[in-house]
Coordinates of C-alpha atoms and ligand atoms in Angstrom, one line a residue:
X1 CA 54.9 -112.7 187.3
X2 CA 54.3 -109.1 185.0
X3 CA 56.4 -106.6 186.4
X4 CA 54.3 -103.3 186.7
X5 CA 55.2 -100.5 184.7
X6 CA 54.7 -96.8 185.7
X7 CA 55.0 -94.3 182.9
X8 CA 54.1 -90.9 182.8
X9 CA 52.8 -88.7 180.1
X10 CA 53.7 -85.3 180.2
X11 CA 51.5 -84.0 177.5
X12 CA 52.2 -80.5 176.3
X13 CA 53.3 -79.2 179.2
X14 CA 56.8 -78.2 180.6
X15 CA 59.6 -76.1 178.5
X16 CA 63.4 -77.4 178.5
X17 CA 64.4 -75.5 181.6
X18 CA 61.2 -76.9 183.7
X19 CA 61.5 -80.6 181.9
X20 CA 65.7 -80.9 183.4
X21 CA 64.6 -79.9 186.3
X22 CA 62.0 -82.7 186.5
X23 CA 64.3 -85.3 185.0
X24 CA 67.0 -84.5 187.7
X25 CA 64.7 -85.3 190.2
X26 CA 62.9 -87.9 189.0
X27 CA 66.4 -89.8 188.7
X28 CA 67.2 -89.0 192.0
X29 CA 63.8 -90.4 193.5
X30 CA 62.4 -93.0 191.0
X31 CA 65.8 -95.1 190.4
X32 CA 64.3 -99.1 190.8
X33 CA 65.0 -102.0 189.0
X34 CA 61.6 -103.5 190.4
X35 CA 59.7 -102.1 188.7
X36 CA 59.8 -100.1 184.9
X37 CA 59.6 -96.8 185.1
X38 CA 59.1 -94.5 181.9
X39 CA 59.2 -90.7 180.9
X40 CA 57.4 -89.5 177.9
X41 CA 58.2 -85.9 178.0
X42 CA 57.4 -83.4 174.8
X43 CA 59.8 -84.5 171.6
X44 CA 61.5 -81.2 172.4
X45 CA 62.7 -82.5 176.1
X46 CA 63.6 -85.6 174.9
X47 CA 67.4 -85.1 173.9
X48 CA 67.9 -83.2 177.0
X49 CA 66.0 -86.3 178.9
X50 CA 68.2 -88.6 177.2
X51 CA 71.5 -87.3 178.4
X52 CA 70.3 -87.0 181.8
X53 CA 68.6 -90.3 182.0
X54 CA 71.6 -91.7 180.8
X55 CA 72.7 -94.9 183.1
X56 CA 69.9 -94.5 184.6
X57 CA 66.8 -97.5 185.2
X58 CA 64.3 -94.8 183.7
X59 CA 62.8 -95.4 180.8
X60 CA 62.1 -93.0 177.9
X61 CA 59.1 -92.5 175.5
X62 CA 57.9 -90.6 173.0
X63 CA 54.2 -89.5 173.1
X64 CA 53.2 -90.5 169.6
X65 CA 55.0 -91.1 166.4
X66 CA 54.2 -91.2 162.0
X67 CA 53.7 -94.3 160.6
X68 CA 56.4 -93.5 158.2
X69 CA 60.7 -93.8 158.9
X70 CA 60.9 -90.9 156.7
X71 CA 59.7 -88.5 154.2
X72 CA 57.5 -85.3 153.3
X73 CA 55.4 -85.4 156.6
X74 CA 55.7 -82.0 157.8
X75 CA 55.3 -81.6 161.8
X76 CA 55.8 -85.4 162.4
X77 CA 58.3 -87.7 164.3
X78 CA 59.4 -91.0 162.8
X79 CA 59.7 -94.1 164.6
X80 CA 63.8 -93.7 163.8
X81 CA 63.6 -90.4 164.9
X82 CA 62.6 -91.8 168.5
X83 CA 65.4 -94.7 168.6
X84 CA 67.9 -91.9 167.9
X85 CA 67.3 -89.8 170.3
X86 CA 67.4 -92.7 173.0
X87 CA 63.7 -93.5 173.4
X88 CA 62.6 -97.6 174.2
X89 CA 58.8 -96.6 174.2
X90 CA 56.0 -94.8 172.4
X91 CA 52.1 -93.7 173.1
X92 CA 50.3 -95.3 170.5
X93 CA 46.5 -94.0 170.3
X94 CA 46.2 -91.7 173.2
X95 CA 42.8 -90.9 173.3
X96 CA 43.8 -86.9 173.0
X97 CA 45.3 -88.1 169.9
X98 CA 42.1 -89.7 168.5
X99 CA 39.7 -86.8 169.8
X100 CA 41.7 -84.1 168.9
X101 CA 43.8 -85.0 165.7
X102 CA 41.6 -87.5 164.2
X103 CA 43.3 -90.3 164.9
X104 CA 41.4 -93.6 163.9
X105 CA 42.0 -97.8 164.7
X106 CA 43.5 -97.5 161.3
X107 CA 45.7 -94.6 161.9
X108 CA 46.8 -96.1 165.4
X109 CA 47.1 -99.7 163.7
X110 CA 49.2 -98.4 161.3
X111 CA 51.9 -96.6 164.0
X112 CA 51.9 -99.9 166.2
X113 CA 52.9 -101.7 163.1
X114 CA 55.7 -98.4 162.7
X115 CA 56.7 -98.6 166.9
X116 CA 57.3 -102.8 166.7
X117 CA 59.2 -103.0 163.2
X118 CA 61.5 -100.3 164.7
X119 CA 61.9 -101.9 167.8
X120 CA 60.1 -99.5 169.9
X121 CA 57.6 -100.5 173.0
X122 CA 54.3 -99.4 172.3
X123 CA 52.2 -98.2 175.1
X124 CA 48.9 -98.6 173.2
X125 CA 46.2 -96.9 174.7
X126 CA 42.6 -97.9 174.6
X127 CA 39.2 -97.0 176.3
X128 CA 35.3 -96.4 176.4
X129 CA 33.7 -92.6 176.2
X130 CA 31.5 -91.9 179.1
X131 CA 28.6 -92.4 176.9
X132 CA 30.3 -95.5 176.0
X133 CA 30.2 -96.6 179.2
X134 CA 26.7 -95.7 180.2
X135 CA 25.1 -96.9 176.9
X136 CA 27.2 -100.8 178.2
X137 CA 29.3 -100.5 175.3
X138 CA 32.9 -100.3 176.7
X139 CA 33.6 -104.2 175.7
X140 CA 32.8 -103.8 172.6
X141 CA 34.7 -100.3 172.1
X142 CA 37.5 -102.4 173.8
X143 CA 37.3 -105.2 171.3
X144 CA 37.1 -102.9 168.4
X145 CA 39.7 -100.8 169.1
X146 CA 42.1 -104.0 170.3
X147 CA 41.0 -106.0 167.0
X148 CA 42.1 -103.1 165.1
X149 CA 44.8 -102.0 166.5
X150 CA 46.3 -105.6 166.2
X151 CA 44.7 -106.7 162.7
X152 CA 47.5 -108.6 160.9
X153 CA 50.1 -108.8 164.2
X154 CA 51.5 -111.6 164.5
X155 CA 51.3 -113.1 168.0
X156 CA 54.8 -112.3 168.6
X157 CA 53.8 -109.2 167.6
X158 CA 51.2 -108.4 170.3
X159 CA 53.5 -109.7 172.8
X160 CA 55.6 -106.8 173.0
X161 CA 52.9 -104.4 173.5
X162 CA 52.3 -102.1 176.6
X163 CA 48.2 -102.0 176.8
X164 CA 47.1 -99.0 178.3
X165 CA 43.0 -99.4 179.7
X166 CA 42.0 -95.5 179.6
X167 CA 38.9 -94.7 179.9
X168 CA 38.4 -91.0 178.5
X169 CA 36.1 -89.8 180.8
X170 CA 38.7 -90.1 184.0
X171 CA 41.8 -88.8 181.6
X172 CA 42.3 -85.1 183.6
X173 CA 39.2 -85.0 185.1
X174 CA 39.7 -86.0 188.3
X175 CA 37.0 -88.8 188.7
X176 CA 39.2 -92.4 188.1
X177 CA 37.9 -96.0 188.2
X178 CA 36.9 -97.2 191.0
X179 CA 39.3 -100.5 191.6
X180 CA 36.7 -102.8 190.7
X181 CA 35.8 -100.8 187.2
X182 CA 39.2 -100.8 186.5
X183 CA 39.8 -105.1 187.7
X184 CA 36.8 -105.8 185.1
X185 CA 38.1 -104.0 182.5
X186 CA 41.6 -105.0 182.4
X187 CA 40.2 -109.0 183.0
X188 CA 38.2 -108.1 179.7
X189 CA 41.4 -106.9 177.9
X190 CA 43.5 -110.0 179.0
X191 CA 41.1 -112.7 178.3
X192 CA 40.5 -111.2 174.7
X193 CA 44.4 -111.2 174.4
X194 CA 44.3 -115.2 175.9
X195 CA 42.0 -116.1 172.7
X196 CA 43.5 -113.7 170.4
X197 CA 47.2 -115.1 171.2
X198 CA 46.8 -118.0 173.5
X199 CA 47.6 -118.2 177.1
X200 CA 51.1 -117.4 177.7
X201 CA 50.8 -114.1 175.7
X202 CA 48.1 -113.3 177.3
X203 CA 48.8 -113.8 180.7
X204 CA 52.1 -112.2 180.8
X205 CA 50.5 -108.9 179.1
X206 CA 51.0 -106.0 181.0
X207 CA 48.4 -103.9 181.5
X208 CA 48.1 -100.6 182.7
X209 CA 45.3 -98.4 184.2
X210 CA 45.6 -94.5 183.3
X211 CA 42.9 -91.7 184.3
X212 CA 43.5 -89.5 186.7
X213 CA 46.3 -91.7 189.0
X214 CA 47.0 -89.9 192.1
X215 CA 48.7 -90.9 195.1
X216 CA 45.8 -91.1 196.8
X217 CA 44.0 -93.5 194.8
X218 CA 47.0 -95.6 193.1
X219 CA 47.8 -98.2 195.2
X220 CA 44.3 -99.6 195.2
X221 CA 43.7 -99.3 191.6
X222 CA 47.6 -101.2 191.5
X223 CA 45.9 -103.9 193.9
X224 CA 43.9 -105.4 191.7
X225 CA 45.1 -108.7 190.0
X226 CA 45.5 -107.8 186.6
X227 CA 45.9 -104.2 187.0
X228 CA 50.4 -104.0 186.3
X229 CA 51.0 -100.3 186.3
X230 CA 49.9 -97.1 185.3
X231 CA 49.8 -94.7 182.7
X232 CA 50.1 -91.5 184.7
X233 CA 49.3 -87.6 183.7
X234 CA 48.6 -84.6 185.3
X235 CA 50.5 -86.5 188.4
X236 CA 53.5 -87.0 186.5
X237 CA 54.3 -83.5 186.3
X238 CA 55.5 -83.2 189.9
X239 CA 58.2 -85.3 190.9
X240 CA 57.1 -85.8 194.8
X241 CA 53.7 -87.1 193.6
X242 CA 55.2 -89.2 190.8
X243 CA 57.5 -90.6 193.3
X244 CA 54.4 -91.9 195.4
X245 CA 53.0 -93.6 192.9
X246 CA 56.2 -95.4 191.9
X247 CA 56.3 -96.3 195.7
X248 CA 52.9 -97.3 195.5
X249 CA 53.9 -99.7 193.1
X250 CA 56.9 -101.0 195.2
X251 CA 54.9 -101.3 197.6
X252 CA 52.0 -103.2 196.1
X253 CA 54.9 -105.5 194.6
X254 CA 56.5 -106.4 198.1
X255 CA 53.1 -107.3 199.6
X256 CA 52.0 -109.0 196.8
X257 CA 48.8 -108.8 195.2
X258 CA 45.7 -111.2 195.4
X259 CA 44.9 -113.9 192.7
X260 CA 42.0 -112.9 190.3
Ligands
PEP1 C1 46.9 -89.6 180.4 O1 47.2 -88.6 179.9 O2 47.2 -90.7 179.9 C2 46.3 -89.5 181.7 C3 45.9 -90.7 182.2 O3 46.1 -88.3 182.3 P1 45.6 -88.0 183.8 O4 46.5 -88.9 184.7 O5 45.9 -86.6 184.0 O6 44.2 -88.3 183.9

């Protein structure tokens, strides 16, 4: 049985004052040992996050990370960096990441390889353009950008990776998945993770849905059988609408979900 995982990204939004306030509520409402829950607020939250997270069944995250544990790499955070200041997870390839900074599968390869050999969870995104999807190219931009990001891991490897299915046009834009685009998807992901890895890997892969997650529309896209959690944006911002979809989740756990 996967147990769903709910993480939000913060982006570049919130300064220290606004980002406490958050965290304070956000432990007061999302507290579950159900479910994971995870926090990836801006690196300059994230030793106040720590301290007040502390104890706590909240996860924390870092939204990206170098390649490298150290060195001449102006502007960048290390994979140590992270583990010291009390993060478990990291955002590997965010499609912001690869649109606006260039990133590449080499690039993102390169920083799963950096999360997993410092024991961080990756939360590796992946995910068709909307001209992907109309020209029926999304399972082969899936395949490309999973075969690259795990080129060389070992299946052991792959196995403690957080897949994120995002498709770029319904990151912020207010038009998600519909359930069903989303179910197909995800079933796409996990069987090329059952032939990459074998069964068990594959099966017990979690993986998320992110683009545009609302309360509204979350615990129907969390319905479908190999759809575990979310990877949650502009809704993670506000603690009463992050706290829906967490009980969404709950939710969608204590009924159960159907079998693919
Ligand atoms: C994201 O940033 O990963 C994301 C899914 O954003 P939003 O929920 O705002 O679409």
């Amino acid at each position: 049985m996967r147990k769903a995982i709910i993480a939000g990204n913060w982006k570049m939004h919130l300064g220290l004052r606004e980002a406490e306030a958050l965290l304070h509520a956000l432990r007061a409402s999302c507290e579950t040992d159900v479910i994971d829950v995870v926090v990836c607020p801006p690196f300059t939250a994230l030793a106040a996050a720590a301290k007040i997270l502390a104890g706590s069944s909240l996860g924390l995250g870092g939204q990206d990370l170098c390649w490298e544990p150290q060195g001449a790499f102006t502007g960048a955070i290390s994979p140590v960096m992270l583990r010291d200041v009390g993060c478990r997870y990291v955002i590997v390839g965010h499609s912001e990441r690869r649109t606006h900074f260039g990133e590449t599968d080499e690039i993102i390869h390169r920083k799963l390889r950096a999360a997993l050999a410092h024991e961080l969870i990756p939360i590796m995104c992946i995910g068709e353009t909307r001209q992907e999807r109309e020209q029926r190219k999304t399972f082969e931009v899936l395949t490309r950008q999973l075969a690259g990001a795990f080129r060389d891991c070992e299946r052991w490897d792959c196995a403690r990776v957080v897949l994120a299915y995002e498709p770029v046009w319904a990151i912020g834009t207010g038009t998600h998945a519909t359930p069903e685009q989303a179910q197909e998807a995800h079933q796409f992901i996990r069987q090329w993770l059952v032939k990459r890895c074998g069964a068990p890997i594959g099966d017990a892969k979690r993986i998320q849905y992110g683009g545009s997650v609302t309360p509204a529309n979350a615990a129907s896209l969390l319905q479908q059988p190999d759809v575990d959690g979310a990877l949650v944006g502009g809704a993670s911002l506000k603690s009463e609408a992050f706290g829906a979809i967490v009980k969404a989740a709950l939710d969608v756990k204590a009924a159960g979900r159907p079998a693919r």
